[in-house]
Coordinates of C-alpha atoms and ligand atoms in Angstrom, one line a residue:
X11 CA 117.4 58.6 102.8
X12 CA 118.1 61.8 101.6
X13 CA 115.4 64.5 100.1
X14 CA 113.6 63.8 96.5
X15 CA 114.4 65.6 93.8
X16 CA 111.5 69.0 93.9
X17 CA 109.5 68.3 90.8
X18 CA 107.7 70.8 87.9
X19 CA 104.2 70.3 88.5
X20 CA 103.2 72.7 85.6
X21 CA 105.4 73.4 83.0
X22 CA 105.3 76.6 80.3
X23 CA 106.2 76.2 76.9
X24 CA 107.6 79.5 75.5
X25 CA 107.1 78.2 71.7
X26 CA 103.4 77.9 72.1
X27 CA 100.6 80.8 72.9
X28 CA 99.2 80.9 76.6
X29 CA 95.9 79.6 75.5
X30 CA 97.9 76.2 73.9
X31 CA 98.8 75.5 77.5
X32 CA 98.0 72.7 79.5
X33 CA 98.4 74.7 83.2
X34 CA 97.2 78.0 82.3
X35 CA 93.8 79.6 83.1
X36 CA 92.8 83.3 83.1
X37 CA 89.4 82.9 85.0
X38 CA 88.5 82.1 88.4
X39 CA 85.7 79.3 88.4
X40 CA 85.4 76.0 90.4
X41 CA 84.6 74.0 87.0
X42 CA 88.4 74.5 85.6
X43 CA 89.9 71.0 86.2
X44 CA 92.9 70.9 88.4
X45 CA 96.0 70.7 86.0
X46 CA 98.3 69.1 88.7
X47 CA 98.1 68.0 92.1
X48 CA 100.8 67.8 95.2
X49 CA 101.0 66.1 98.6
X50 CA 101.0 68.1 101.8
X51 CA 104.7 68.7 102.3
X52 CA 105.4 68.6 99.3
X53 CA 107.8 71.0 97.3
X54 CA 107.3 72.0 93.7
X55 CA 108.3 74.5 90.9
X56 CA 105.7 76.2 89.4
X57 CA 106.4 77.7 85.7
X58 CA 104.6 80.9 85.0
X59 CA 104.3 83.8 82.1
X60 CA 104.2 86.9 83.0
X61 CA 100.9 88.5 83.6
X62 CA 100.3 88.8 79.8
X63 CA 101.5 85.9 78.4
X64 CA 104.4 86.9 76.8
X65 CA 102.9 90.1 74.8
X66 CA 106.2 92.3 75.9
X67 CA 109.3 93.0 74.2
X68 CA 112.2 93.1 75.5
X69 CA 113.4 96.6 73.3
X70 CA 112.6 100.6 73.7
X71 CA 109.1 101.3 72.4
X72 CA 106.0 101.6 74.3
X73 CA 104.1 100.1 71.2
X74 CA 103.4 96.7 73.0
X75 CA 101.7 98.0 76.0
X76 CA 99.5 100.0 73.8
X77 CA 98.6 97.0 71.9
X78 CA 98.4 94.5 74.8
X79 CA 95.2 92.3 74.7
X80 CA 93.6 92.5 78.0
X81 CA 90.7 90.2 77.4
X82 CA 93.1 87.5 78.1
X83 CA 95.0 88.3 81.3
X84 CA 95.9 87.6 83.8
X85 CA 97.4 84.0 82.4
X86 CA 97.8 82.4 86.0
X87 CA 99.7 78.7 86.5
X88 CA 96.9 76.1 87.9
X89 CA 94.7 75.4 89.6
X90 CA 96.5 72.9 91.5
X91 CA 94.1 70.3 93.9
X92 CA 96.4 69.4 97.0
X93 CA 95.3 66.4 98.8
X94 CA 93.1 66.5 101.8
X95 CA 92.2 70.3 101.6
X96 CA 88.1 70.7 102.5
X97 CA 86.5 73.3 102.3
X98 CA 86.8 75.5 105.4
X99 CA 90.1 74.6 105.9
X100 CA 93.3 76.9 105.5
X101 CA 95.6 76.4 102.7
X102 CA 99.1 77.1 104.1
X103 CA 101.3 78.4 100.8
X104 CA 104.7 78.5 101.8
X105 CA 107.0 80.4 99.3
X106 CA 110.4 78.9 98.9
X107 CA 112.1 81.0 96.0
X108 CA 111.2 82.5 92.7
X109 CA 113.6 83.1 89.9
X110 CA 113.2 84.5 86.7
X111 CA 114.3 82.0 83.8
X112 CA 117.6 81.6 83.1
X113 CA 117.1 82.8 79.3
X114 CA 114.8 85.8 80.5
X115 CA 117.0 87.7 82.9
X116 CA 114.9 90.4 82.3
X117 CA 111.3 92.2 83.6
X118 CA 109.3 95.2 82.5
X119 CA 107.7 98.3 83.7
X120 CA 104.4 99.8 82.1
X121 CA 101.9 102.7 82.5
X122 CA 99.0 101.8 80.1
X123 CA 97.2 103.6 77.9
X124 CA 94.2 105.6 79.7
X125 CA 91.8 103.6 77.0
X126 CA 93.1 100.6 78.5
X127 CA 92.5 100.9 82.2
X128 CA 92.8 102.8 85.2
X129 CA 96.8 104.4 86.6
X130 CA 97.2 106.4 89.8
X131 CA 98.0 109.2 87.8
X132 CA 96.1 108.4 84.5
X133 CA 95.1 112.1 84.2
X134 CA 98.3 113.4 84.3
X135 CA 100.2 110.3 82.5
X136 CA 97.6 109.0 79.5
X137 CA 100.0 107.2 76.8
X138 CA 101.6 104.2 77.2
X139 CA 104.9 104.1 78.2
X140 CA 107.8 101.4 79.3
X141 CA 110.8 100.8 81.0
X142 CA 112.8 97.6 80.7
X143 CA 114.8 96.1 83.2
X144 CA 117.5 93.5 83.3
X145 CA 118.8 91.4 86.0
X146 CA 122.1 90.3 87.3
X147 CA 121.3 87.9 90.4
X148 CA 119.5 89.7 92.8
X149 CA 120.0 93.0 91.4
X150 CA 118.1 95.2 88.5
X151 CA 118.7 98.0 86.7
X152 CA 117.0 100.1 83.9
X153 CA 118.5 101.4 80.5
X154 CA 115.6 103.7 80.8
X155 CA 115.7 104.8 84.2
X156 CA 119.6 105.2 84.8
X157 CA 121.6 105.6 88.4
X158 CA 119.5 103.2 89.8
X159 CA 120.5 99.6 90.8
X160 CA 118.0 98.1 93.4
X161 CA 118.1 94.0 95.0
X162 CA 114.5 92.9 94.2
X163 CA 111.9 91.4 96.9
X164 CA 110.6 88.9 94.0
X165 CA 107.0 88.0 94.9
X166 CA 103.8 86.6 93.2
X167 CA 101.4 89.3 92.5
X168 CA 98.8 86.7 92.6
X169 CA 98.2 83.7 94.6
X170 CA 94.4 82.2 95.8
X171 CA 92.4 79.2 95.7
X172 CA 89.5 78.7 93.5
X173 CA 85.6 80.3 94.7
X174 CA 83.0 77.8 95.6
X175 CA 79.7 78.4 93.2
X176 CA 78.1 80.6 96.0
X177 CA 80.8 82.6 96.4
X178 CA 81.7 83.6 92.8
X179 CA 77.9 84.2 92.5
X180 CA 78.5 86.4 94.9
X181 CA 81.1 88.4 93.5
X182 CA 80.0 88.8 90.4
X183 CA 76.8 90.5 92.0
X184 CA 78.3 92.7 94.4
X185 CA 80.4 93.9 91.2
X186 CA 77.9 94.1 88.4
X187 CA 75.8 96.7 91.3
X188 CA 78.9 98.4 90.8
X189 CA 79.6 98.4 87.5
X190 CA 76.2 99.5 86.8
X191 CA 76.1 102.3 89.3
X192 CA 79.4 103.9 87.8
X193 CA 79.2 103.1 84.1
X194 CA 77.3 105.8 83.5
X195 CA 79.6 108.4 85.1
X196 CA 83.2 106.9 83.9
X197 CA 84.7 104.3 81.3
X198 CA 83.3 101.3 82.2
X199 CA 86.7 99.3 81.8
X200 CA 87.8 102.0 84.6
X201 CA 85.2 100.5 87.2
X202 CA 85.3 96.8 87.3
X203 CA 85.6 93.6 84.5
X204 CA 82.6 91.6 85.3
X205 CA 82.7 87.9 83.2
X206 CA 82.8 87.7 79.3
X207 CA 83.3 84.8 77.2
X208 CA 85.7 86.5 74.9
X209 CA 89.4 85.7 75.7
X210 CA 88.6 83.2 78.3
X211 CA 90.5 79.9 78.6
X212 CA 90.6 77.0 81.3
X213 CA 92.9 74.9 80.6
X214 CA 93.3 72.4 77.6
X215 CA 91.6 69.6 79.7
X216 CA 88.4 71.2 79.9
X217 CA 85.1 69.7 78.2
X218 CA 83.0 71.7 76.3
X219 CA 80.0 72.3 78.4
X220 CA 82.2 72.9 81.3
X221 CA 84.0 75.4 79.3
X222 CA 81.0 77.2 78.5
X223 CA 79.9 77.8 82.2
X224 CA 83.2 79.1 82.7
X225 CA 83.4 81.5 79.9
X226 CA 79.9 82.7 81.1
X227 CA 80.6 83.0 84.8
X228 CA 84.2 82.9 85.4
X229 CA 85.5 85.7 87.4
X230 CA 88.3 88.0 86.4
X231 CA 91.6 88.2 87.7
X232 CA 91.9 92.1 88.2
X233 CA 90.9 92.5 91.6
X234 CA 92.0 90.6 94.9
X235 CA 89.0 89.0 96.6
X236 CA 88.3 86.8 99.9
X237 CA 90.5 84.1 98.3
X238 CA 93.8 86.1 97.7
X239 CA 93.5 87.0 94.0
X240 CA 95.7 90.0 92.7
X241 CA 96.8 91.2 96.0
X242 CA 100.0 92.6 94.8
X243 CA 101.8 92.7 98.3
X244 CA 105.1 93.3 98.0
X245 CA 106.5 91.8 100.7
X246 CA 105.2 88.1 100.0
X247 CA 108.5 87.3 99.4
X248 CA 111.1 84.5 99.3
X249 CA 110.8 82.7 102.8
X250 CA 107.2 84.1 103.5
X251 CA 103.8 82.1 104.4
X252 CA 100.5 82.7 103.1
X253 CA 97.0 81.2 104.7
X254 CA 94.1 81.2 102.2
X255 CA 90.6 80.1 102.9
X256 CA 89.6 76.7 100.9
X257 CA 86.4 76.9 99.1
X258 CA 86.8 73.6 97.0
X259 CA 87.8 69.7 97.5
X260 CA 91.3 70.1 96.7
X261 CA 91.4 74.1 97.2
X262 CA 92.4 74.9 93.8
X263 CA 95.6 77.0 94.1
X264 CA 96.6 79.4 91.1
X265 CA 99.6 81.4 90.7
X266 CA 101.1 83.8 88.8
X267 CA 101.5 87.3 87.9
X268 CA 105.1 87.4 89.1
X269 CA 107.5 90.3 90.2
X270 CA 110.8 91.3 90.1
X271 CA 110.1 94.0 92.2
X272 CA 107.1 96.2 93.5
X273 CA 106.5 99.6 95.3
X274 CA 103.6 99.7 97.6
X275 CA 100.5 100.4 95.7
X276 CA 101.7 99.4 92.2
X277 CA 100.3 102.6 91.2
X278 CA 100.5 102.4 87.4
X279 CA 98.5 98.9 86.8
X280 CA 100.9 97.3 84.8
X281 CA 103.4 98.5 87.3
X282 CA 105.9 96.6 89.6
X283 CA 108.6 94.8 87.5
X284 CA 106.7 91.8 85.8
X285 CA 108.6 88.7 84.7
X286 CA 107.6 85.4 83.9
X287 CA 109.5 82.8 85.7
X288 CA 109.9 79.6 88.3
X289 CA 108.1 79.5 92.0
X290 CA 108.7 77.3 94.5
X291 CA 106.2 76.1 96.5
X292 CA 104.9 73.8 99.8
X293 CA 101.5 73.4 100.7
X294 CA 100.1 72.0 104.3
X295 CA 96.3 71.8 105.2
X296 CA 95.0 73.5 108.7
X297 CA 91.8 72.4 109.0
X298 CA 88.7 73.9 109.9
X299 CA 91.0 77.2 109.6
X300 CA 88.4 79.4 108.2
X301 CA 86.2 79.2 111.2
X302 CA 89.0 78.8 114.3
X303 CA 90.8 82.2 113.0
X304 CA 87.0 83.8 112.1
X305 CA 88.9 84.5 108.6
X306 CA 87.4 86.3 105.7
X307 CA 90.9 87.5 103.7
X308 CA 93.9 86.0 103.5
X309 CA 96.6 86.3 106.0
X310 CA 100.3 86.0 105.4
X311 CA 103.6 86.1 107.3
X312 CA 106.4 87.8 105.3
X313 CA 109.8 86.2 104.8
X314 CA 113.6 86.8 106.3
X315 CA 114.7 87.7 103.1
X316 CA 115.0 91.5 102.0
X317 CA 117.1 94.3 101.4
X318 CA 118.2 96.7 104.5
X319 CA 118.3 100.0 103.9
X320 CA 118.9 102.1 107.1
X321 CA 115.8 103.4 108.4
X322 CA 117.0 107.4 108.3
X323 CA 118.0 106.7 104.5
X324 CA 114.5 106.7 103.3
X325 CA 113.3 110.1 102.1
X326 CA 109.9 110.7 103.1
X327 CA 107.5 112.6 101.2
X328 CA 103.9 113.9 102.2
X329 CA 100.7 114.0 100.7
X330 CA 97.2 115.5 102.0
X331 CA 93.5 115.3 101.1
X332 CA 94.0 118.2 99.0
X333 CA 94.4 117.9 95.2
X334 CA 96.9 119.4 92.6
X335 CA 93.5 121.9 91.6
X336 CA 94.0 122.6 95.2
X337 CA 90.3 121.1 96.4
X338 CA 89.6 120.1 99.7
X339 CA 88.7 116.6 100.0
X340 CA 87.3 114.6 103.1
X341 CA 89.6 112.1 104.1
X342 CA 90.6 110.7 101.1
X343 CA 93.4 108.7 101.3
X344 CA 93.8 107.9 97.5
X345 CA 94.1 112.3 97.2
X346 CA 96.5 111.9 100.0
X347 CA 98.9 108.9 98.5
X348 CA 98.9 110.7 94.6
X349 CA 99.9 114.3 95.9
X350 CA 102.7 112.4 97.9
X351 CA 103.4 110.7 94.3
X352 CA 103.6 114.0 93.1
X353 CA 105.4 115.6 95.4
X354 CA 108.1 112.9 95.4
X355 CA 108.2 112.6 91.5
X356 CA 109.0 116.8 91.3
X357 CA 111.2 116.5 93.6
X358 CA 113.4 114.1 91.5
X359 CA 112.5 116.1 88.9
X360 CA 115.3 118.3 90.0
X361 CA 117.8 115.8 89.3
X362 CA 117.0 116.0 85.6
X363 CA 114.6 112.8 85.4
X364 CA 111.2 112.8 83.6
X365 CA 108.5 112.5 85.7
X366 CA 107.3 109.2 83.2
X367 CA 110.5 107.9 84.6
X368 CA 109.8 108.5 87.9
X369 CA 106.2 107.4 88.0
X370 CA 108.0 104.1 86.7
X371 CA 110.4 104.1 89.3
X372 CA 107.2 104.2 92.2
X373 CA 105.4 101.7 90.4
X374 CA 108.8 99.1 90.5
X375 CA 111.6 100.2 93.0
X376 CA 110.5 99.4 97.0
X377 CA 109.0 102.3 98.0
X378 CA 107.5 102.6 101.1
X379 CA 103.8 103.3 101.4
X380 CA 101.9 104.3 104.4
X381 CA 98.9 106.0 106.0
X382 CA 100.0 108.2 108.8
X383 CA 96.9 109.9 109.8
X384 CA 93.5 108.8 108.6
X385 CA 91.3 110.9 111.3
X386 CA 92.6 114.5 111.1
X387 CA 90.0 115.9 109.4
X388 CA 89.8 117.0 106.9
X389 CA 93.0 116.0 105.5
X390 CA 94.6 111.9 105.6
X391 CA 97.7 112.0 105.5
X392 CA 99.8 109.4 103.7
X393 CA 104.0 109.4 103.4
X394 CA 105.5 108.0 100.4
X395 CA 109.5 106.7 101.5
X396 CA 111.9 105.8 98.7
X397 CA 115.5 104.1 100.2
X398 CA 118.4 107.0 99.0
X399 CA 120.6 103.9 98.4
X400 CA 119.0 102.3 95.1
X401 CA 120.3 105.6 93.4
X402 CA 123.8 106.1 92.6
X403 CA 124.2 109.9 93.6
X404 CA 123.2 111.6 96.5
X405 CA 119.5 112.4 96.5
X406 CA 119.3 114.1 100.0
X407 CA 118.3 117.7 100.1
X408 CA 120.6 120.4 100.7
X409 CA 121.2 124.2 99.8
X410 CA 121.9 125.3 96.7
X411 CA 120.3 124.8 93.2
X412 CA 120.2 120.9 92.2
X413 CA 122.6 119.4 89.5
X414 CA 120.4 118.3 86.8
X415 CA 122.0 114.9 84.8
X416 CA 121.0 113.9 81.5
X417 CA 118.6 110.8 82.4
X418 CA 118.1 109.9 78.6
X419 CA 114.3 108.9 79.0
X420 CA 112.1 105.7 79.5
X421 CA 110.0 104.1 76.3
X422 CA 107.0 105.5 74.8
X423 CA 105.3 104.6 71.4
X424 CA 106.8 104.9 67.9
X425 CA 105.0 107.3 66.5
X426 CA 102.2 109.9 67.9
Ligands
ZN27 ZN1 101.8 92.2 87.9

């Protein structure tokens, strides 16, 4: 007998809003009913929205991501109960493929507005601005980022299983101490998003009382925590394996959030290349997992599949605990990584880009992040790589002034 046919175990429809959805939730709570459920072995698609649930247009103004609504996102696909996961087992997630859908061959890149939440470079890069880029197979490209054409290492941004009670009570306290510590010094929205009722939805199976407990506690979906979450790693890709702890009968798995395309550290927020579109997916049960590998965070095992680019054609750029005011920090690695963003982004400067294109470019195209020294004190250092082969001219350094191109320029908003 041959193989069965790999059914749709949650479906989106496009002509309804996220929160008319049947397998859509935008909280993390072990009350939100399980919208489907698979065998162990078992392959299935998984349908998602984007991160937003379908608030961005497809055209060349920045106007949407101004106006995005954040209460509601991230809209993630789930939870899912797989059979015969326990708590204190390992859910083994292994990613077949994801593709976008066939009528939205397209993704998006966005800074958001400073109001809105927190960028690498938020200081330097306050308004909202977008990029927009289509697809042709594997490939993408940008009418607002020109000469570059990159293959994309699709991945979900987010993937985890749903928190026990104890554990969720256990977030939201280690966060609020946070919150409360910092609100007083910065934007509160630029700290943490601890639960609120507004914007939450669980699915359209939920009863009301249940619903109420989940509007009240439910977690957000900004952060990655123990269970996976918004982990953004690039490189859980097409082919790769991810082990997340179970914390529920059933473990619970949500997904979403999905990528074209990411540079390590998705610096600006609503960065990466988002898309709404298919994953395929097979789960199997290791049990007593948490305990036998003495896990607290996931672990994964990245797939074959990924785009070679030699290793000397990666330009490299620096950054030290020092900051563009030229202050001496201890250490810091986050001082380190932005002064290599900035470094890198005036560099291509040169070539007659904007640095709003640039700082697109990072947050999407699969840079290379790493930190290279973390002891010499006082400075970290961190590189910044970026492959020379995504662009369509040469971009290696040599004598001589640099030919500047017109680059025409990314999105930003209407009016000012
Ligand atoms: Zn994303």
């Amino acid at each position: 007998m041959g193989k069965e046919a790999v059914r749709t175990a949650i479906q989106i429809d496009f002509s309804k809003k996220p929160y008319e959805q049947p397998g859509v939730h935008n909280r993390w709570h072990p009350d939100i009913p399980f919208a489907a459920s698979v065998k162990q072995g078992e392959a299935f698609h998984v349908q998602c929205f984007d991160w937003t649930g379908n608030q961005i247009k497809n055209d060349d103004s920045a106007d949407d991501i101004r106006a995005l609504e954040l209460d509601g996102v991230h809209f993630l696909s789930g939870p899912i109960g797989v059979e015969g996961a326990e708590p204190g087992d390992v859910l083994v997630v292994e990613i077949q493929d994801i593709q976008p859908f066939d009528d939205k061959p397209w993704g998006y890149t966005g800074v958001l507005d400073i109001a809105q939440g927190p960028s690498l470079l938020d200081d330097l890069y306050p308004e909202a601005i977008k990029a927009v880029w289509d697809f042709e197979g594997v490939f993408c490209s940008s009418r607002h980022i020109p000469h570059v054409r990159f293959p994309g290492l699709i991945h979900p941004g987010i993937l985890g299983t749903m928190p026990s009670p104890e554990l969720l009570a256990k977030w939201t306290e280690r966060e609020t101490k946070l919150f409360d510590y910092h609100a007083s010094i910065n934007s509160p929205l630029q700290i943490a998003r601890l639960p609120q009722e507004k914007g939450t939805y669980a699915g359209s199976s939920i009863e009301p009382e249940a619903y109420a407990k989940v509007a009240k506690e439910g977690a957000r979906t900004i952060p990655p925590r123990e269970h996976g979450g918004n982990c953004d790693i690039k490189n859980l890709s097409r082919g790769s394996k991810a082990y997340l702890p179970v914390y529920v009968k059933g473990a619970g798995l949500s997904v979403g959030d999905l990528h074209f395309s990411q540079g390590d550290g998705e610096i600006s927020f609503c960065g990466a290349i988002e898309m709404a579109g298919i994953i395929t997916l097979k789960c199997s049960v290791i049990k007593n997992g948490v305990k036998d590998f003495g896990m607290n965070t996931p672990m994964y095992l990245p797939g074959a599949v990924e785009a070679h680019y030699g290793p000397s054609r990666y330009l490299t750029f620096e950054g030290i605990s020092v900051d563009e005011h030229g202050k001496q920090h201890f250490l810091d690695a986050k001082v380190a990584f932005k002064q290599a963003v900035l470094n890198l982004i005036e560099y291509f400067k040169q070539f007659g880009y904007t640095g709003e294109q640039i700082y697109l470019l990072l947050s999407a195209a699969p840079v290379q992040a790493h930190i290279s020294s973390i002891v010499d004190v006082p400075n970290s250092c961190m590189s910044l790589s970026i492959p020379a082969d995504i662009f369509d001219f040469d971009i290696m350094p040599k004598e001589g002034k640099m030919v500047k191109m017109d680059m025409g320029s990314c999105a930003y908003l209407t009016k000012k």
